[in-house]
Structures are given as C-alpha cells and as structure tokens.
mmCIF file of C-alpha atoms in Angstrom:
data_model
loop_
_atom_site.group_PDB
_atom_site.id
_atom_site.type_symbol
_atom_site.label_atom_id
_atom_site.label_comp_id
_atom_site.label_asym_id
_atom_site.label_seq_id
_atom_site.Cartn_x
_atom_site.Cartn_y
_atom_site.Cartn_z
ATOM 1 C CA UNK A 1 83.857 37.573 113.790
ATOM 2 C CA UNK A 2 87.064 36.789 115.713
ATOM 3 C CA UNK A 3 89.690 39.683 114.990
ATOM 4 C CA UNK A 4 92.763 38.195 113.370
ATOM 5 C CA UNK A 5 95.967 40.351 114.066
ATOM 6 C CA UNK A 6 97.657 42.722 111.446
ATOM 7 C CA UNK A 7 98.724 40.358 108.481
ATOM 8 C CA UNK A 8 101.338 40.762 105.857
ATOM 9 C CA UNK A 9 99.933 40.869 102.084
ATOM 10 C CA UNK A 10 101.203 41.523 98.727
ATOM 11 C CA UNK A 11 98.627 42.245 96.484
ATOM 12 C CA UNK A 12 99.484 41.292 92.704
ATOM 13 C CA UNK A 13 97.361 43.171 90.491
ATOM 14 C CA UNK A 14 97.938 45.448 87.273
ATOM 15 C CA UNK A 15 94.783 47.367 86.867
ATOM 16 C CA UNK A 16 95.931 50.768 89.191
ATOM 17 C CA UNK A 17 92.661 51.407 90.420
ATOM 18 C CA UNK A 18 91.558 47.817 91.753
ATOM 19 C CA UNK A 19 95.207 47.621 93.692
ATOM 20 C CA UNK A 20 94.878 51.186 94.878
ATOM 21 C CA UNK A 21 91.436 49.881 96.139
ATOM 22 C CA UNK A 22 92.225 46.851 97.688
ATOM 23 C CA UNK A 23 95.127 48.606 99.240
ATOM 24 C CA UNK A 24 93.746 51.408 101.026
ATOM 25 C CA UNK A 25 90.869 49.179 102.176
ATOM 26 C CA UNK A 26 93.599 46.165 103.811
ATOM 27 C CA UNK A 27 95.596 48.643 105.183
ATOM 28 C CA UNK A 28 92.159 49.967 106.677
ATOM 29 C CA UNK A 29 92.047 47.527 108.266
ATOM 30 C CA UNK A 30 95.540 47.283 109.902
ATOM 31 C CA UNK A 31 97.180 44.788 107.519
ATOM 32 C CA UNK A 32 100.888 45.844 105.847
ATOM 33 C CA UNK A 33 99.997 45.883 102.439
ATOM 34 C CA UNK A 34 102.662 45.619 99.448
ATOM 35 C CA UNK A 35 101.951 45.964 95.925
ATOM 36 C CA UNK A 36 103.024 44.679 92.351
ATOM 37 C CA UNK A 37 102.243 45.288 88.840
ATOM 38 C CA UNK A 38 102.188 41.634 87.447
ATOM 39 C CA UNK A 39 103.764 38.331 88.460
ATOM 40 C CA UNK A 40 107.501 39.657 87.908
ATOM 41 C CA UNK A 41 107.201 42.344 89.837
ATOM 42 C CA UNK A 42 106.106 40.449 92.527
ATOM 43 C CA UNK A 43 108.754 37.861 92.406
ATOM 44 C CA UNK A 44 110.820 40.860 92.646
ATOM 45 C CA UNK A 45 109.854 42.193 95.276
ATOM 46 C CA UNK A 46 109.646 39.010 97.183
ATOM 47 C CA UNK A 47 113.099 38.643 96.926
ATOM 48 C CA UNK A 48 113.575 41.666 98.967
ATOM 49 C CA UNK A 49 110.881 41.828 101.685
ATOM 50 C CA UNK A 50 110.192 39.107 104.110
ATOM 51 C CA UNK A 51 107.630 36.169 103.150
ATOM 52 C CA UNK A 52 103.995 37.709 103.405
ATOM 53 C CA UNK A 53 100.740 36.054 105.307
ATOM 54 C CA UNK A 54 99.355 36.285 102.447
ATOM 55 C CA UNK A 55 99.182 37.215 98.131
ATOM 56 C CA UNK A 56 96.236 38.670 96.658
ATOM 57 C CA UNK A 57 96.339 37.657 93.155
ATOM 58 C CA UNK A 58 95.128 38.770 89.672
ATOM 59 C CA UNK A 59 94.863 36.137 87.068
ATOM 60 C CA UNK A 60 95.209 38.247 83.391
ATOM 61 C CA UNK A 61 98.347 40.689 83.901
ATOM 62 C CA UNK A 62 101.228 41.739 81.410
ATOM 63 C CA UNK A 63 104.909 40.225 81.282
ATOM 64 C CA UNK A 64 104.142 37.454 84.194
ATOM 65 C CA UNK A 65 100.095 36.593 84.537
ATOM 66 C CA UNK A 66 98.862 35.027 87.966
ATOM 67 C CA UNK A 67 98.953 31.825 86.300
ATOM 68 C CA UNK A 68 102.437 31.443 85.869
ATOM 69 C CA UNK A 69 103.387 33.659 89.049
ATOM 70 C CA UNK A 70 101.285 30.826 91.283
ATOM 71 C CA UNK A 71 103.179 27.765 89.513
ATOM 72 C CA UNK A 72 106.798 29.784 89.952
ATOM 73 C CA UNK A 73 105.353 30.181 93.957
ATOM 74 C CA UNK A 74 104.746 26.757 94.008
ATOM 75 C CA UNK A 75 107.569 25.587 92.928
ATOM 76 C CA UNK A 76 109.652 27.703 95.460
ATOM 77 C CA UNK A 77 109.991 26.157 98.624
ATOM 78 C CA UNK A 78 109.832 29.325 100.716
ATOM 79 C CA UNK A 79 107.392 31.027 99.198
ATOM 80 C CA UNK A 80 104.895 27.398 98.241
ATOM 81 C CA UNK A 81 103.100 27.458 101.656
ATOM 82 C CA UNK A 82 101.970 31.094 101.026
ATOM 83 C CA UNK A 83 98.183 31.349 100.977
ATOM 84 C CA UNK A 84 96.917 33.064 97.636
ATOM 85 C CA UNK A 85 93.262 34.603 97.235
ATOM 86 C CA UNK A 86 92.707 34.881 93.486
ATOM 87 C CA UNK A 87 90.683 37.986 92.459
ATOM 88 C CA UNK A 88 89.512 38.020 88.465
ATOM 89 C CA UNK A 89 86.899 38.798 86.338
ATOM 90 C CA UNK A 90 88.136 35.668 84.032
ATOM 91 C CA UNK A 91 85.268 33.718 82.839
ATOM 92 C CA UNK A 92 86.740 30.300 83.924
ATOM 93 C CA UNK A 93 88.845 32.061 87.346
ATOM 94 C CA UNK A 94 87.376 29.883 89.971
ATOM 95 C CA UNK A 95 87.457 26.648 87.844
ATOM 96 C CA UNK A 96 91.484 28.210 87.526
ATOM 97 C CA UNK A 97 91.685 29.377 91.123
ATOM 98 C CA UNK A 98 91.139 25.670 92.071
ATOM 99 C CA UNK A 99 93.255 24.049 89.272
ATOM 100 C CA UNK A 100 96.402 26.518 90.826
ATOM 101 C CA UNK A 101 95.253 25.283 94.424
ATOM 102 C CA UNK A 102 94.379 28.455 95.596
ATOM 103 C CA UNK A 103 92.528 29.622 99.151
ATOM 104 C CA UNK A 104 90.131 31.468 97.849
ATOM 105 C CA UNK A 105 88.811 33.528 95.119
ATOM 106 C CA UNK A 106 86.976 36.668 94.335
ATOM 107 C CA UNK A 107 84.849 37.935 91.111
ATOM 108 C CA UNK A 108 85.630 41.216 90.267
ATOM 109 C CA UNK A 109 84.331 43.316 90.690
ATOM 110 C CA UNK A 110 85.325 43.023 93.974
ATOM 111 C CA UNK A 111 82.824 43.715 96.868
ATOM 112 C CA UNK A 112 84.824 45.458 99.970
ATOM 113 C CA UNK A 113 83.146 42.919 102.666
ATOM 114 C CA UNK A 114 83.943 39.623 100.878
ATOM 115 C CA UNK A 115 87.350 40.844 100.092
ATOM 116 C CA UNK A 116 87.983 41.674 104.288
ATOM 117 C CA UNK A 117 85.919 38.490 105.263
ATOM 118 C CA UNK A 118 87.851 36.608 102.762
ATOM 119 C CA UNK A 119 91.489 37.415 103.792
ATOM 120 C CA UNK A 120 90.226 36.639 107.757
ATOM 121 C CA UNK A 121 88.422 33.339 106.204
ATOM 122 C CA UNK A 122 92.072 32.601 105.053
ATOM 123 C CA UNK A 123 93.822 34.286 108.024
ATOM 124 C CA UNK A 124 92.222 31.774 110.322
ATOM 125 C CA UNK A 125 93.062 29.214 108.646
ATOM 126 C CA UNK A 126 96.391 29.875 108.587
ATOM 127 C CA UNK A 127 96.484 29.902 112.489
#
C-alpha cells in the first residue's frame, strides 16, 4: 500500500470504548485524531477546529445521531465535501451509509485492519 500522509479525523462516536479504540489505533498511525460524543458535540467542535480530512461516524448516538449529524454536514457548505466513513452495528447501516452518501462503512465490531485500510481507501481518494 501507498503511505498516505498524516490526516485530520474527527471520530463521532458515543460508546467510550469503541472511540478510545479507534483513537489510539489512528493516532497509531500518525493521523490527528479528535473526538465527539454524538452529532452535537461534533458540530461543536467543528466550529472551533479547522475542517478535518476526514469524520468517522456512528449511526445510533444520544441528543444528535449520525443520521441527522451527516444531513446538518451536508447541508453546510464548508463542512459538505468532508468524507465520512460510517461505523455501526445497525442492522440496515450500509443500506443507510449509502442513502446519507457516505465513503465508506464499517460493521462493528470493528476489525483494526479494515478500519486503517479503510480511512487510506478514502484518503486516496481524496487526493
């Protein structure tokens, strides 16, 4: 695999464990890795940080789910272009992660080397 430079990510997820997870393992691998508690918190803190590479995004959160956070994100003209990699353990997420135009999506549990081949898949494309 090509190696894609240090990204920017914000990784949207409630469950404490899975984001602890996913964060030690992107920073692992030399990405600057934010975090946020649901879809609020995350529009939060994108109003104070610069626009990420990238949002890592759980689907079934508290006060703001994924759902709603990707149709706020897409309706935001700085923030639309964003690439988001849904991660759930929904039922119906990928038939969702394609309805919200997402690209790419996980099952969770999540599996380390998808997760890192994913965000490069994605990173690529980006360049």
């Amino acid at each position: 695999m090509t190696a894609v430079p240090s990204r920017s990510i914000i990784v949207i997820e409630d469950d404490a464990d899975a984001a602890a997870s996913m964060i030690v393992l992107l920073t692992r691998a030399g990405h600057i890795v934010h975090a946020a508690r649901n879809g609020q918190d995350a529009l939060d803190l994108l109003t104070h940080y610069p626009r990420p590479d990238l949002i890592v995004l759980d689907l079934a959160m508290p006060e703001l789910d994924g759902r709603e956070f990707r149709w706020r994100q897409l309706g935001d003209e700085h923030l639309a272009t964003v690439p988001v990699l849904i991660v759930s353990a929904l039922d119906d997420a990928r038939t969702t992660a394609n309805a919200l135009r997402a690209d790419g999506y996980l099952p969770k549990p999540l599996d380390a080397v998808a997760l890192l081949a994913e965000v490069q898949r994605i990173a690529l494309m980006a360049t």
